[in-house]
Structure formats: structure tokens, C-alpha cells
Amino acid sequence: MSMNSANNNIYTVSRLNAEVRLLLENEMGIVWLVGEISNLTVPVSGHWYFTLKDSRAQVKCAMFKGNNRRVTFKPANGNQVLVRARLSLYEPRGDYQIIVESMQPEGDGLLQQQFDKLKMNLAAEGLFAADLKRPLPEQPRRVGIITSKTGAALHDILHVLKRRDPSLPVVIYPTQVQGKDAAIQIAQAIGRANSRDECDVLIVGRGGGSLEDLWCFNEEIVARTIAASTIPIVSAVGHEVDVTIADFVADVRAPTPSAAAELVSRDTSLRTQQYSQRTDRLAHSVSTHLARSRTVLTRLQHRLAMQHPQARLQQQAQQFDELERRLYQSMRQTLQTEAQRLDRSAQRLERYSPASQIPQLSIQLRYTEQRLVDGMKQLMSQQRHALALQMETLDAVSPLATLARGYSITRNDKGNVLKNVADTSKGDVITTTLADGEVQSTIL
């Protein structure tokens, strides 16, 4: 391998993180994740940063303001949630993370996820197609009802049928409409009605309830049994706001059990009934078309998100929050350091202040002054003693001391000291110095 080829395989950290982020975002796509929220923080930007964890692992998460506005509950540490997210990487720190796009409480979220998945799969198979829908008989000979024999839905259906067409025969196929065995019993009841072939329209339904209560009508076995039925089926589950998989597969969806009874019963206003049926079929067709369109739109949105500047903006927004946090910490640390330095400087200034040194220097000055006086006294004493010694020595060799002992000094008229007799001549005038005066003499 050449040196140039080896250098081409050397990554910078920035390039590596950028390519890993693109790899995660493009290859993994959208994921659903269940976990417990911890370390939730909400900076002034409005974005959410938290950790999702289970008993053995955890992953960092970011949910930006544009997405978290749609969350219908207030998350808190310890909440178990289901999130829809895409994998990413926070490049500045090299942190693997997920970007959360939606969040729900765990229980409702899992059911909704299963609902959406099954709905998408069945729609892709064509079970919701409008051309598979069979028209209801204009004048049914006998109506079959598949519901609970003790529920309010049965009472409502029978009440409407009696009011509109008391002569219309009714066959009841009692079944559970809630609980873990309900889906199988509903499918068996539909199969039993088809094998008997005693009715020319079936009403399948129950009263309203929560998503969990209605779940048996979202089971795949019920959906496929309805699709396979040779008898037209009217789905009448819950109130108007409750929509199930059975509603999409059935030939006609009635918003309530009472409305289903009106659809299948004879009435003087037949045209109104036909119009209602056609309107419902049209609405069902539109709903199916919208479901398909939403599926296509979701794929296109995901592809757009992978290439959209928003991903980069989200990265930069997260980086801005990180820089803001680091700046705040740095400023706080700097202020603390400067405050400590100022305290130390004040302490040193106080320690070396002239005001604090004056008493000590005054004592030192007095001590030095006393030493100077003592030194001068000692020096003067030493000088006096030395002077006395020198005076004694000088006095011992002084000519005056010699004269005092009886000696004299004789000089000629020139002032020279006469040491020998030979130094004098007859007639010379000499001066003799004694201890108490002088005597002049003439040499004879």
C-alpha cells in the first residue's frame, strides 16, 4: 500500500462523527422505543433533553420544541413512555443519541402503535379497498347481530329495529366483546353466521370505551374474518369518535349501534337510506385513500427529513444549548476565581498596610534609637579611655615632664638645641628653658 493511499483512509474526528451521524440517520430510519425517563432538563430554548433507560442500558435523547409541543402530557423523571424517534449523533461530543419526534405514555402508546402497524399492513394488502365493499340489501329478509347479549348495544339495536320495522326477523349471535378471548369469539360468531347463511346482513359491534376496551375489534383475526365474510357486514363499534380496524374492513361503518340498526332496517325514506349508505361508502373510500396517502406522505417526510436543513438546525440548536451551559459554567467559575483572588489580595493588603505596620515600626524605631544612644555612650566612653591613655603616654614623653624632674633645655640664638659644649663659642648668648621659665646667659 502506498503512502498516499494510507493517508486517504485517515479520518479527522469531525469527518468521522459526521459520517457516522449520516450512517445512523439514513440506515436505521424511524424506530419505536420504550423506556423510563431520567435526567430530564428543559433549557430556555424550550427543547427537551433526557435519558431513556431500562434495567440494563440507557440512551441519550433530544426532543426539539417543534415536536414536544404536540405531546399531550407533561413528562417527568420516572415516566414509562413510548417514543417514535430517529437515530443520530451529536457531532461536537461524539454522543450517540436519538431525536424524538413523538411521545406517549407506554400503555396507550403500545396499543396505538399496534393499531397503526396493523392498519398499514392491511391497507397495503388491499383489505380496505372500496371495490371490495359489498352493498347492503335494500330490503333484508333477516338481520344478524353479533354482540354481547347483556350489553347496551343490543338493547339499542333492537329498540331501533322495532321502531322502524317490527316485522324484520332478527338472529342474535351472542359473544364476548371485551377481554382476551373476545376476538376469537367474534370471529367464530361471524363464521357461524356465514355457515348457517340465515341472514343477508350482519351487525357487528358494541358500545363505546377506551382503546383497550375496544381492542378485540382491532385484532387481525377479526379483520380477516370480516373481509372473508360472504354476508355484508355493518361495523357498529362505540361512539362516533371511536374508530377500529373492523370499521375499515367492514362493508359499511356505522358511527353507533343505533345508526347501524337504521342502516339495515326498511324505512319509508329508502332514498335517504341509500344516500346515507353511499355517503358512508364515500367517506370510507376517502378515509382509505387518506390512509394510503398518509403512508406515502410519511415515507416522503422521512426521506425529506434525511435531507432537510432542519436536521442540521437541530444539531446546531443542541450545540447552542451546550455552549450556553458551558459559558454559564465558565462565567460562574471565573467569577468565583476572581472573588477568591480579590479576597487574597485584600488580606495581603491588610497584612502589609502602613496602618498595621506603624505600631511595630514604632517599637522597632524606639529600640533602634535606644541602641544608637547606648552605642554613642559606649563609643564616647571608649574614646575617653583611649584619650586618657594617649594623654598619659604623651605626658610620659613630654619635654615639660622632663623639665619638671629638674632637667633643662638650652638653645643658641638660632634656636638650635645645644647638645655638646663644642657647639658654643665665647660670647654666644644662650637660652635655658626650665620648668617654670627661661634664663639667658652669655658664654665667657
Short mmCIF file of C-alpha atoms in Angstrom, two decimals, residues 80-420:
data_model
loop_
_atom_site.label_atom_id
_atom_site.label_comp_id
_atom_site.label_asym_id
_atom_site.label_seq_id
_atom_site.Cartn_x
_atom_site.Cartn_y
_atom_site.Cartn_z
CA GLN A 80 -42.57 4.98 31.29
CA VAL A 81 -43.09 6.20 27.72
CA LEU A 82 -43.21 5.02 24.12
CA VAL A 83 -41.36 7.28 21.69
CA ARG A 84 -41.08 7.45 17.93
CA ALA A 85 -37.60 8.60 17.02
CA ARG A 86 -34.72 8.50 14.59
CA LEU A 87 -31.13 7.65 15.45
CA SER A 88 -28.49 10.36 15.25
CA LEU A 89 -25.16 11.51 16.64
CA TYR A 90 -24.33 14.79 18.41
CA GLU A 91 -21.15 15.55 16.49
CA PRO A 92 -19.36 18.01 18.85
CA ARG A 93 -19.21 15.41 21.65
CA GLY A 94 -19.47 12.25 19.62
CA ASP A 95 -22.54 11.19 21.64
CA TYR A 96 -24.86 8.61 20.11
CA GLN A 97 -28.44 9.79 20.69
CA ILE A 98 -31.99 9.60 19.38
CA ILE A 99 -34.07 12.54 18.11
CA VAL A 100 -37.61 12.01 19.44
CA GLU A 101 -40.47 13.01 17.14
CA SER A 102 -43.46 11.84 19.24
CA MET A 103 -44.07 10.59 22.79
CA GLN A 104 -46.92 8.76 24.50
CA PRO A 105 -47.42 7.00 27.85
CA GLU A 106 -46.27 3.42 27.47
CA GLY A 107 -49.63 1.57 27.73
CA ASP A 108 -51.66 3.69 25.31
CA GLY A 109 -48.67 4.15 23.09
CA LEU A 110 -48.06 0.43 22.53
CA LEU A 111 -51.69 -0.18 21.63
CA GLN A 112 -51.71 2.78 19.27
CA GLN A 113 -48.50 1.54 17.66
CA GLN A 114 -50.00 -1.92 17.12
CA PHE A 115 -53.16 -0.29 15.73
CA ASP A 116 -51.20 1.82 13.24
CA LYS A 117 -49.00 -1.10 12.19
CA LEU A 118 -51.89 -3.47 11.53
CA LYS A 119 -53.87 -0.74 9.79
CA MET A 120 -50.93 -0.02 7.48
CA ASN A 121 -50.33 -3.71 6.71
CA LEU A 122 -53.97 -4.45 5.95
CA ALA A 123 -54.30 -1.31 3.83
CA ALA A 124 -51.24 -2.39 1.87
CA GLU A 125 -52.89 -5.77 1.25
CA GLY A 126 -55.98 -4.02 -0.10
CA LEU A 127 -58.45 -5.13 2.61
CA PHE A 128 -59.75 -1.57 2.86
CA ALA A 129 -60.25 -1.17 -0.89
CA ALA A 130 -63.56 0.38 -1.90
CA ASP A 131 -64.10 -2.11 -4.75
CA LEU A 132 -64.29 -4.94 -2.20
CA LYS A 133 -67.17 -3.35 -0.33
CA ARG A 134 -70.50 -5.09 -0.85
CA PRO A 135 -73.70 -3.05 -0.89
CA LEU A 136 -76.24 -3.68 1.82
CA PRO A 137 -79.50 -5.28 0.74
CA GLU A 138 -82.23 -2.73 0.14
CA GLN A 139 -84.84 -4.91 1.87
CA PRO A 140 -83.12 -7.50 4.08
CA ARG A 141 -85.06 -10.67 4.94
CA ARG A 142 -83.27 -11.26 8.24
CA VAL A 143 -80.70 -9.30 10.24
CA GLY A 144 -77.93 -10.95 12.30
CA ILE A 145 -76.49 -9.20 15.37
CA ILE A 146 -73.06 -10.16 16.76
CA THR A 147 -72.57 -8.54 20.17
CA SER A 148 -72.88 -9.15 23.89
CA LYS A 149 -76.31 -10.42 24.95
CA THR A 150 -76.14 -8.24 28.08
CA GLY A 151 -74.74 -5.06 26.59
CA ALA A 152 -76.47 -1.77 25.93
CA ALA A 153 -75.61 -2.03 22.23
CA LEU A 154 -78.02 -4.97 21.75
CA HIS A 155 -80.79 -3.08 23.50
CA ASP A 156 -80.25 0.00 21.30
CA ILE A 157 -80.24 -2.05 18.07
CA LEU A 158 -83.39 -3.96 18.95
CA HIS A 159 -85.15 -0.76 20.00
CA VAL A 160 -84.42 0.94 16.65
CA LEU A 161 -85.35 -2.15 14.60
CA LYS A 162 -88.64 -2.47 16.47
CA ARG A 163 -89.43 1.18 15.90
CA ARG A 164 -88.56 1.20 12.20
CA ASP A 165 -89.59 -2.29 11.06
CA PRO A 166 -91.19 -4.52 13.70
CA SER A 167 -91.71 -7.35 11.20
CA LEU A 168 -87.99 -7.70 10.39
CA PRO A 169 -86.63 -11.03 11.82
CA VAL A 170 -83.51 -10.82 13.96
CA VAL A 171 -80.94 -13.52 14.81
CA ILE A 172 -78.62 -12.85 17.75
CA TYR A 173 -75.16 -14.43 17.88
CA PRO A 174 -74.04 -13.67 21.45
CA THR A 175 -70.33 -13.24 22.06
CA GLN A 176 -67.88 -11.50 24.33
CA VAL A 177 -66.93 -8.03 23.11
CA GLN A 178 -64.16 -7.33 25.65
CA GLY A 179 -61.27 -9.35 27.05
CA LYS A 180 -58.57 -11.66 25.76
CA ASP A 181 -60.97 -14.27 24.26
CA ALA A 182 -63.33 -11.75 22.71
CA ALA A 183 -61.58 -11.55 19.31
CA ILE A 184 -61.72 -15.30 18.79
CA GLN A 185 -65.38 -15.47 19.82
CA ILE A 186 -66.30 -12.60 17.47
CA ALA A 187 -64.52 -14.32 14.57
CA GLN A 188 -66.26 -17.61 15.40
CA ALA A 189 -69.66 -15.87 15.53
CA ILE A 190 -69.07 -14.34 12.07
CA GLY A 191 -68.04 -17.74 10.75
CA ARG A 192 -71.10 -19.39 12.32
CA ALA A 193 -73.41 -16.82 10.73
CA ASN A 194 -71.82 -17.40 7.31
CA SER A 195 -72.07 -21.19 7.62
CA ARG A 196 -75.76 -21.00 8.59
CA ASP A 197 -76.47 -18.50 5.82
CA GLU A 198 -79.69 -17.45 7.51
CA CYS A 199 -79.14 -13.67 7.38
CA ASP A 200 -78.45 -11.36 4.49
CA VAL A 201 -76.75 -8.63 6.62
CA LEU A 202 -74.76 -8.70 9.89
CA ILE A 203 -74.28 -6.02 12.51
CA VAL A 204 -71.01 -6.48 14.47
CA GLY A 205 -70.41 -4.12 17.35
CA ARG A 206 -70.62 -2.93 20.94
CA GLY A 207 -70.87 0.31 22.92
CA GLY A 208 -68.06 2.82 23.30
CA GLY A 209 -64.99 2.50 25.54
CA SER A 210 -61.28 3.07 25.79
CA LEU A 211 -58.79 1.87 23.19
CA GLU A 212 -58.06 -1.11 25.41
CA ASP A 213 -61.77 -1.90 25.84
CA LEU A 214 -62.33 -1.90 22.08
CA TRP A 215 -59.12 -3.75 21.30
CA CYS A 216 -60.77 -7.03 20.27
CA PHE A 217 -62.16 -5.16 17.21
CA ASN A 218 -58.56 -4.21 16.31
CA GLU A 219 -57.33 -7.82 16.24
CA GLU A 220 -56.14 -9.22 12.92
CA ILE A 221 -58.29 -12.35 13.22
CA VAL A 222 -61.46 -10.25 13.41
CA ALA A 223 -60.37 -8.07 10.48
CA ARG A 224 -59.62 -11.03 8.21
CA THR A 225 -62.81 -12.84 9.21
CA ILE A 226 -64.88 -9.75 8.32
CA ALA A 227 -63.03 -9.46 4.99
CA ALA A 228 -63.73 -13.14 4.23
CA SER A 229 -67.42 -12.96 5.10
CA THR A 230 -69.86 -13.62 2.25
CA ILE A 231 -72.55 -11.72 4.13
CA PRO A 232 -72.33 -7.91 4.09
CA ILE A 233 -71.23 -6.62 7.49
CA VAL A 234 -72.00 -3.32 9.19
CA SER A 235 -69.40 -2.37 11.80
CA ALA A 236 -71.00 -0.55 14.74
CA VAL A 237 -68.33 -0.15 17.40
CA GLY A 238 -68.58 2.57 20.01
CA HIS A 239 -69.46 6.20 19.57
CA GLU A 240 -68.69 8.39 16.61
CA VAL A 241 -65.14 9.22 17.77
CA ASP A 242 -64.17 5.53 18.20
CA VAL A 243 -62.63 4.04 15.03
CA THR A 244 -61.38 0.43 14.86
CA ILE A 245 -59.76 -1.83 12.29
CA ALA A 246 -63.11 -3.56 11.95
CA ASP A 247 -64.61 -0.26 10.76
CA PHE A 248 -62.11 -0.09 7.89
CA VAL A 249 -62.61 -3.70 6.77
CA ALA A 250 -66.40 -3.85 7.10
CA ASP A 251 -68.61 -3.11 4.13
CA VAL A 252 -70.24 -0.21 5.97
CA ARG A 253 -69.20 1.60 9.11
CA ALA A 254 -71.97 2.93 11.38
CA PRO A 255 -70.98 5.52 13.97
CA THR A 256 -73.15 3.85 16.66
CA PRO A 257 -75.10 0.60 17.11
CA SER A 258 -78.35 2.57 16.79
CA ALA A 259 -77.15 4.03 13.48
CA ALA A 260 -76.34 0.52 12.25
CA ALA A 261 -79.87 -0.59 13.01
CA GLU A 262 -81.21 2.30 10.99
CA LEU A 263 -78.97 1.41 8.04
CA VAL A 264 -80.14 -2.21 7.78
CA SER A 265 -83.84 -1.67 8.50
CA ARG A 266 -86.50 -0.87 5.97
CA ASP A 267 -87.85 2.65 6.03
CA THR A 268 -90.22 4.73 4.01
CA SER A 269 -87.43 7.06 3.09
CA LEU A 270 -85.44 4.49 1.13
CA ARG A 271 -83.66 7.12 -0.90
CA THR A 272 -82.41 8.69 2.29
CA GLN A 273 -81.07 5.34 3.40
CA GLN A 274 -79.36 4.76 0.06
CA TYR A 275 -77.91 8.24 0.19
CA SER A 276 -76.63 7.59 3.69
CA GLN A 277 -75.08 4.30 2.59
CA ARG A 278 -73.41 5.89 -0.39
CA THR A 279 -72.21 8.79 1.72
CA ASP A 280 -70.75 6.37 4.23
CA ARG A 281 -69.09 4.37 1.47
CA LEU A 282 -67.70 7.58 0.03
CA ALA A 283 -66.41 8.59 3.47
CA HIS A 284 -64.91 5.14 3.91
CA SER A 285 -63.30 5.36 0.48
CA VAL A 286 -61.92 8.80 1.30
CA SER A 287 -60.68 7.50 4.65
CA THR A 288 -58.95 4.60 2.94
CA HIS A 289 -57.43 6.90 0.36
CA LEU A 290 -56.26 9.21 3.13
CA ALA A 291 -54.73 6.26 4.99
CA ARG A 292 -52.77 5.30 1.88
CA SER A 293 -51.80 8.92 1.27
CA ARG A 294 -50.63 9.28 4.87
CA THR A 295 -48.45 6.20 4.44
CA VAL A 296 -46.88 7.66 1.29
CA LEU A 297 -46.57 11.06 2.98
CA THR A 298 -44.82 9.50 5.99
CA ARG A 299 -42.25 7.87 3.70
CA LEU A 300 -41.73 11.10 1.79
CA GLN A 301 -41.45 13.11 5.02
CA HIS A 302 -38.84 10.69 6.30
CA ARG A 303 -36.86 11.00 3.08
CA LEU A 304 -37.19 14.77 3.25
CA ALA A 305 -36.10 14.80 6.90
CA MET A 306 -32.90 12.99 5.98
CA GLN A 307 -32.01 15.77 3.52
CA HIS A 308 -33.73 18.70 5.21
CA PRO A 309 -31.69 21.52 6.81
CA GLN A 310 -33.82 21.00 9.92
CA ALA A 311 -31.62 18.08 10.97
CA ARG A 312 -28.59 20.36 10.88
CA LEU A 313 -30.53 23.13 12.62
CA GLN A 314 -31.49 20.71 15.38
CA GLN A 315 -27.84 19.74 15.79
CA GLN A 316 -26.89 23.40 15.98
CA ALA A 317 -29.70 24.14 18.41
CA GLN A 318 -28.46 21.37 20.68
CA GLN A 319 -24.90 22.63 20.29
CA PHE A 320 -26.07 26.15 21.17
CA ASP A 321 -27.68 24.86 24.36
CA GLU A 322 -24.45 23.03 25.21
CA LEU A 323 -22.33 26.13 24.56
CA GLU A 324 -24.74 28.24 26.61
CA ARG A 325 -24.41 25.80 29.52
CA ARG A 326 -20.61 25.74 29.23
CA LEU A 327 -20.48 29.56 29.00
CA TYR A 328 -22.59 29.88 32.13
CA GLN A 329 -20.37 27.42 34.00
CA SER A 330 -17.22 29.20 32.75
CA MET A 331 -18.54 32.62 33.79
CA ARG A 332 -19.51 31.30 37.21
CA GLN A 333 -16.09 29.66 37.66
CA THR A 334 -14.32 32.85 36.52
CA LEU A 335 -16.33 34.97 38.95
CA GLN A 336 -15.57 32.58 41.79
CA THR A 337 -11.84 32.59 40.92
CA GLU A 338 -11.73 36.40 40.71
CA ALA A 339 -13.62 36.71 44.01
CA GLN A 340 -11.13 34.39 45.70
CA ARG A 341 -8.20 36.30 44.20
CA LEU A 342 -9.71 39.59 45.38
CA ASP A 343 -10.11 38.19 48.90
CA ARG A 344 -6.47 37.06 48.94
CA SER A 345 -5.31 40.48 47.67
CA ALA A 346 -7.37 42.23 50.35
CA GLN A 347 -5.86 40.01 53.01
CA ARG A 348 -2.33 40.73 51.75
CA LEU A 349 -3.08 44.45 51.55
CA GLU A 350 -4.37 44.41 55.09
CA ARG A 351 -1.32 42.47 56.24
CA TYR A 352 1.14 44.94 54.60
CA SER A 353 -0.89 48.10 55.23
CA PRO A 354 1.15 51.01 56.80
CA ALA A 355 -1.56 51.37 59.41
CA SER A 356 -0.91 47.84 60.66
CA GLN A 357 2.89 48.28 60.47
CA ILE A 358 3.16 51.64 62.34
CA PRO A 359 2.94 50.13 65.89
CA GLN A 360 5.55 47.52 65.07
CA LEU A 361 7.82 50.05 63.32
CA SER A 362 7.43 52.48 66.25
CA ILE A 363 8.64 49.81 68.65
CA GLN A 364 11.49 48.98 66.29
CA LEU A 365 12.36 52.70 65.99
CA ARG A 366 12.45 53.13 69.76
CA TYR A 367 14.56 50.03 70.08
CA THR A 368 16.97 51.28 67.36
CA GLU A 369 17.08 54.74 68.93
CA GLN A 370 17.97 53.24 72.31
CA ARG A 371 20.66 51.13 70.71
CA LEU A 372 22.05 54.23 68.99
CA VAL A 373 22.17 56.17 72.29
CA ASP A 374 23.78 53.23 74.07
CA GLY A 375 26.25 52.82 71.24
CA MET A 376 27.17 56.51 71.33
CA LYS A 377 27.64 56.39 75.09
CA GLN A 378 29.80 53.30 74.81
CA LEU A 379 31.82 54.87 71.97
CA MET A 380 32.36 58.08 73.94
CA SER A 381 33.45 56.07 76.95
CA GLN A 382 35.88 54.11 74.81
CA GLN A 383 37.18 57.35 73.24
CA ARG A 384 37.65 59.00 76.67
CA HIS A 385 39.55 55.98 77.88
CA ALA A 386 41.74 55.95 74.79
CA LEU A 387 42.31 59.69 75.12
CA ALA A 388 43.33 59.28 78.74
CA LEU A 389 45.77 56.54 77.76
CA GLN A 390 47.24 58.69 74.99
CA MET A 391 47.47 61.64 77.34
CA GLU A 392 49.31 59.51 79.85
CA THR A 393 51.65 58.30 77.15
CA LEU A 394 52.13 61.82 75.80
CA ASP A 395 52.69 63.13 79.28
CA ALA A 396 55.30 60.46 79.88
CA VAL A 397 57.39 61.61 76.87
CA SER A 398 56.54 65.32 77.14
CA PRO A 399 59.55 67.71 77.46
CA LEU A 400 57.62 69.55 80.15
CA ALA A 401 57.54 66.42 82.27
CA THR A 402 61.29 66.09 81.82
CA LEU A 403 61.81 69.71 82.85
CA ALA A 404 59.65 69.16 85.92
CA ARG A 405 62.06 66.47 87.07
CA GLY A 406 64.94 69.03 87.10
CA TYR A 407 66.17 68.88 83.59
CA SER A 408 66.56 71.89 81.25
CA ILE A 409 66.91 72.61 77.54
CA THR A 410 69.43 75.10 76.17
CA ARG A 411 69.24 76.69 72.70
CA ASN A 412 71.60 79.09 70.90
CA ASP A 413 70.43 82.34 69.45
CA LYS A 414 69.38 80.49 66.36
CA GLY A 415 67.02 78.33 68.37
CA ASN A 416 69.04 75.16 67.95
CA VAL A 417 69.26 72.83 70.95
CA LEU A 418 72.77 72.64 72.29
CA LYS A 419 73.79 69.08 72.79
CA ASN A 420 77.59 69.46 73.10
#
